[in-house]
Every structure is written in structure tokens, then in C-alpha cells.
Amino acid sequence: MTTNKLQLYSFHMSSCSFRVRIALNLKGLDYEYKPVYLLKGEQKSPEFLKVNPIGYVPALVDGDIVIADSFAIIMYLEERYPQHPLLPRDLEKRAINYQAANIVSASIQPFLIVDITKYIEEKVGPDAKIPWVKQHIGKGFAALEKLLKNHAGKYATGDGVFLADLFLAPQIHGSIQRFNFDMTPYPLLARLHEAYMQVPAIQAALPENQPDFPKT
Ligand SMILES: N[C@@H](CCC(=O)N[C@@H](CS)C(=O)NCC(=O)O)C(=O)O
């Protein structure tokens, strides 16, 4: 049976799911939260692989439409539910949003997923994981700091919350929370982080505010 309510397959700690949760909140879209407990390997279950064959969260179900990958989901939401546009009208700023989002989603986050960090720990050594993680976050953050210098306002590309912010907020938050990452060399990103923590749509999307966040 198909339901009209949107469904989001998500894990509270997943930064990729966090991006989509922010988009849904900004657009005021109600959704059913379908938890996929990554630490128990539920993303590799036969049922979930039917939803997303690569076994990653997030995935969105909208009626008969099933979409996985946070970028694809956010662009779908943007076109299907145009309220609170996630892209500025200015073409240059729009492109900067794509660039910043892709630095996070292609050049930082993939290096931090459990399969990769486990491989580094096993093949290179147990002490290699944290330097590996910090090197990739630092490389991406240094680029973002330079890229956004001439574009930022209150948020990454002006005074509105746009696509770049949906990718930056979870990445900065997770880097600080999970890896105790020092933001001192990245003053612009540190300032954006402070601003993000005041945005209700981002607060509601934080890991600790999700139904699958552990109670104890
Ligand atoms: N490009 C994908 C990446 C998805 C992804 O890497 N998801 C992570 C959580 S942020 C995941 O499901 N990891 C499970 C695993 O590594 O087994 C997206 O943006 O949605």
C-alpha cells in the first residue's frame, strides 16, 4: 500500500540524512521517520537494499517515487515542493552552492564513512584513523573557507539558508562532535556553525532530536 506521507530512511548520526532533514524542515514537509540503524548493519539488510541498492542512507519515498542520495533527494524536493527555495536566483551564487555542497559530499564525507575508516584502521594501523579523518576534513574546510570568503553573509552564500548550508551544517557539527575537530584555523566556518545552531530547521534536524537517538 502506498501512503501520501513522505517517508525518510534516516540514521540520527548520518550527516547525509541530516542534510535532507534540514531541507524537509525548511520546506515545512511532514514526514515519517524510518530509522536504519547503521551501527547494527541494517543498511545491508535485504529489505533496505530494495530501497537503496548501494546500502546507504538517506532514502526518500514520495508515493510511488523512491530516491536515494542526499543531493538527488534535495534537488527532487526543490523541484517538487518549491516553497522556501534552496537555491538563490543569482547564477554565480547558485554555482557556489553546488560547488560547496560537492566539496562536502564528494571530497570530505566519503573519506569518513565507516567502511573506509575501518579499512584504514585494519590495513594501515589503529592509530591511522584519526589523522586520516582530520586530514580530509582539514583539506575540504580550507577550500571552503577560501571559496566562501567573498560570498558569505549570515550564512554560506548570503543571508538566506541555501543548499551549501544544508551540506555545511551537518559536516561542521559532526566534525566537532565526532572527531573533536579544532575549528580555530577556519574562522568563517566556525562563525557559520554558530549561526546554524540558531536556525530552528537545523536544530530540529540535529541527531539528538531524532526518534532513533539513544535514550540512555
Ligand atoms: N552520496 C550519498 C552518500 C550516502 C552515505 O555515505 N551515507 C552514509 C551515512 S552519511 C551511510 O549510509 N553509511 C553506511 C555505511 O557506510 O555502511 C548521499 O549523499 O546520500
Coordinates of C-alpha atoms and ligand atoms in Angstrom, one line a residue:
M1 CA 0.0 0.0 0.0
T2 CA 1.4 3.4 -0.8
T3 CA 0.9 6.3 1.6
N4 CA 0.8 10.0 0.7
K5 CA 3.0 11.0 3.6
L6 CA 6.7 11.3 2.7
Q7 CA 9.0 8.7 4.3
L8 CA 12.6 9.3 5.1
Y9 CA 15.0 6.4 5.7
S10 CA 17.5 8.0 8.1
F11 CA 20.0 7.4 10.9
H12 CA 20.3 10.1 13.5
M13 CA 24.2 10.3 13.3
S14 CA 24.3 10.3 9.5
S15 CA 25.3 13.7 8.1
C16 CA 23.8 12.8 4.7
S17 CA 20.4 12.2 6.4
F18 CA 20.9 15.4 8.4
R19 CA 21.1 17.4 5.1
V20 CA 17.7 16.0 4.0
R21 CA 16.1 16.5 7.3
I22 CA 17.0 20.2 7.2
A23 CA 15.5 20.5 3.6
L24 CA 12.3 18.8 4.7
N25 CA 12.1 21.1 7.8
L26 CA 12.8 24.3 5.8
K27 CA 10.1 23.4 3.3
G28 CA 7.7 22.6 6.1
L29 CA 7.1 19.0 4.9
D30 CA 5.8 16.5 7.4
Y31 CA 7.4 13.0 7.0
E32 CA 7.5 9.6 8.6
Y33 CA 10.9 8.8 10.1
K34 CA 12.1 5.3 9.1
P35 CA 15.2 4.5 11.2
V36 CA 18.0 2.5 9.7
Y37 CA 20.4 1.6 12.5
L38 CA 23.8 1.8 10.7
L39 CA 25.8 0.6 13.7
K40 CA 23.8 -2.7 13.6
G41 CA 24.3 -3.0 9.8
E42 CA 20.6 -2.6 9.0
Q43 CA 21.6 -0.7 5.8
K44 CA 22.8 -4.1 4.4
S45 CA 19.5 -5.9 5.1
P46 CA 17.7 -7.3 2.0
E47 CA 14.7 -5.1 2.8
F48 CA 16.7 -1.9 2.8
L49 CA 18.8 -2.9 -0.3
K50 CA 15.5 -3.0 -2.2
V51 CA 15.1 0.8 -1.3
N52 CA 18.7 1.7 -2.0
P53 CA 20.8 -0.9 -3.7
I54 CA 24.1 0.6 -2.5
G55 CA 23.0 0.3 1.1
Y56 CA 23.4 3.9 2.3
V57 CA 21.0 6.3 4.0
P58 CA 19.2 8.6 3.3
A59 CA 16.4 7.4 1.0
L60 CA 13.1 9.2 0.4
V61 CA 9.8 7.7 -0.5
D62 CA 7.2 10.0 -2.0
G63 CA 4.2 7.9 -3.0
D64 CA 5.5 5.6 -5.8
I65 CA 8.8 7.5 -6.1
V66 CA 11.8 6.2 -4.3
I67 CA 15.0 8.3 -4.4
A68 CA 18.3 7.8 -2.6
D69 CA 21.4 10.0 -2.3
S70 CA 21.0 13.3 -0.4
F71 CA 21.9 15.5 -3.3
A72 CA 19.3 13.8 -5.6
I73 CA 16.7 13.9 -2.8
I74 CA 17.2 17.6 -2.1
M75 CA 17.1 18.5 -5.8
Y76 CA 13.9 16.5 -6.1
L77 CA 12.3 18.2 -3.1
E78 CA 13.4 21.6 -4.5
E79 CA 11.5 21.0 -7.8
R80 CA 8.5 19.1 -6.4
Y81 CA 8.0 21.4 -3.4
P82 CA 9.2 24.9 -4.4
Q83 CA 8.3 26.7 -1.1
H84 CA 11.4 28.0 0.7
P85 CA 13.8 27.8 -2.4
L86 CA 17.1 26.2 -1.6
L87 CA 18.9 27.9 -4.4
P88 CA 19.5 31.6 -4.8
R89 CA 18.3 33.3 -8.0
D90 CA 21.8 34.7 -8.8
L91 CA 23.6 32.3 -11.1
E92 CA 27.0 32.7 -9.6
K93 CA 25.7 32.2 -6.1
R94 CA 23.8 29.2 -7.3
A95 CA 27.0 27.7 -8.7
I96 CA 28.9 28.4 -5.5
N97 CA 26.1 26.5 -3.7
Y98 CA 26.7 23.5 -5.9
Q99 CA 30.5 23.7 -5.5
A100 CA 30.3 24.0 -1.7
A101 CA 27.8 21.1 -1.5
N102 CA 30.0 19.0 -3.7
I103 CA 33.2 19.7 -1.7
V104 CA 31.3 18.3 1.3
S105 CA 29.6 15.4 -0.4
A106 CA 32.4 14.3 -2.7
S107 CA 35.7 15.5 -1.2
I108 CA 35.1 15.2 2.6
Q109 CA 32.2 12.9 3.7
P110 CA 33.1 9.8 1.6
F111 CA 36.5 9.6 3.2
L112 CA 34.9 9.4 6.7
I113 CA 32.4 6.5 6.2
V114 CA 32.7 3.5 8.5
D115 CA 33.8 1.1 5.7
I116 CA 36.7 3.4 4.8
T117 CA 37.9 4.3 8.3
K118 CA 37.7 0.6 9.3
Y119 CA 39.8 -0.3 6.3
I120 CA 42.4 2.3 7.2
E121 CA 42.5 1.1 10.8
E122 CA 42.9 -2.6 9.7
K123 CA 45.3 -2.1 6.7
V124 CA 47.4 0.9 7.9
G125 CA 47.1 0.7 11.7
P126 CA 44.7 1.6 14.6
D127 CA 46.4 5.0 15.1
A128 CA 46.0 5.9 11.4
K129 CA 42.2 6.6 11.5
I130 CA 42.1 10.0 13.3
P131 CA 44.9 11.6 11.3
W132 CA 43.3 10.3 8.1
V133 CA 39.9 11.7 9.1
K134 CA 41.3 15.1 10.2
Q135 CA 43.5 15.4 7.0
H136 CA 40.4 15.1 4.8
I137 CA 38.2 17.4 6.9
G138 CA 41.0 20.0 7.0
K139 CA 41.6 19.9 3.3
G140 CA 38.0 20.4 2.5
F141 CA 37.4 23.0 5.2
A142 CA 40.5 25.0 4.0
A143 CA 39.0 25.1 0.5
L144 CA 35.5 26.0 1.7
E145 CA 37.0 28.8 3.9
K146 CA 38.6 30.3 0.8
L147 CA 35.7 29.7 -1.5
L148 CA 33.1 31.3 0.7
K149 CA 35.2 34.3 1.8
N150 CA 33.7 36.6 -0.8
H151 CA 30.2 35.1 -0.8
A152 CA 29.2 34.6 2.8
G153 CA 26.7 36.7 4.7
K154 CA 25.0 35.5 7.8
Y155 CA 25.1 32.0 6.1
A156 CA 27.4 30.5 3.5
T157 CA 26.3 32.4 0.4
G158 CA 24.3 35.3 1.8
D159 CA 21.6 35.9 4.4
G160 CA 19.4 33.0 3.5
V161 CA 19.8 29.3 4.3
F162 CA 20.6 27.6 1.0
L163 CA 21.9 24.3 -0.4
A164 CA 25.5 24.9 0.7
D165 CA 24.3 25.4 4.3
L166 CA 22.4 22.1 4.2
F167 CA 25.7 20.3 3.5
L168 CA 28.0 22.5 5.7
A169 CA 25.9 22.5 8.9
P170 CA 26.0 18.7 9.3
Q171 CA 29.6 18.4 8.3
I172 CA 30.9 21.0 10.7
H173 CA 28.6 19.8 13.5
G174 CA 29.7 16.1 13.0
S175 CA 33.4 17.0 12.7
I176 CA 33.3 18.8 16.1
Q177 CA 31.1 16.3 17.9
R178 CA 32.5 13.0 16.5
F179 CA 36.2 14.0 16.0
N180 CA 36.7 16.9 18.3
F181 CA 37.9 18.8 15.2
D182 CA 39.6 22.1 16.0
M183 CA 37.8 24.9 14.1
T184 CA 40.4 27.6 15.0
P185 CA 42.0 27.7 11.6
Y186 CA 38.6 28.1 9.9
P187 CA 37.0 31.2 11.4
L188 CA 34.4 31.7 8.8
L189 CA 33.2 28.1 9.1
A190 CA 33.3 28.5 12.9
R191 CA 31.1 31.5 12.6
L192 CA 28.7 29.8 10.3
H193 CA 28.4 26.9 12.7
E194 CA 27.3 29.3 15.5
A195 CA 24.7 30.8 13.1
Y196 CA 23.4 27.3 12.1
M197 CA 22.9 26.3 15.7
Q198 CA 20.3 29.1 16.0
V199 CA 18.2 28.1 12.9
P200 CA 15.1 26.2 14.1
A201 CA 15.0 23.9 10.9
I202 CA 18.6 22.9 11.7
Q203 CA 18.0 22.5 15.4
A204 CA 15.1 20.2 14.7
A205 CA 17.3 18.1 12.4
L206 CA 20.1 17.6 14.9
P207 CA 21.0 14.0 15.7
E208 CA 19.8 14.3 19.3
N209 CA 16.4 15.4 18.2
Q210 CA 15.7 12.3 16.1
P211 CA 13.4 9.5 17.2
D212 CA 16.2 6.9 16.8
F213 CA 18.6 8.9 19.1
P214 CA 19.5 6.5 22.0
K215 CA 17.5 7.4 25.1
T216 CA 20.3 6.5 27.6
Ligands
LIG1 N1 26.3 10.3 -1.6 C1 25.4 9.7 -0.7 C2 26.3 9.1 0.5 C3 25.5 8.3 1.4 C4 26.3 7.8 2.6 O1 27.5 7.7 2.5 N2 25.6 7.5 3.7 C5 26.3 7.1 4.9 C6 25.8 7.8 6.1 S1 26.2 9.6 6.0 C7 25.9 5.6 5.1 O2 24.8 5.2 4.9 N3 26.8 4.8 5.6 C8 26.6 3.4 5.8 C9 27.8 2.5 5.6 O3 28.9 3.1 5.4 O4 27.6 1.3 5.6 C10 24.5 10.7 -0.1 O5 24.8 11.9 -0.2 O6 23.4 10.3 0.3

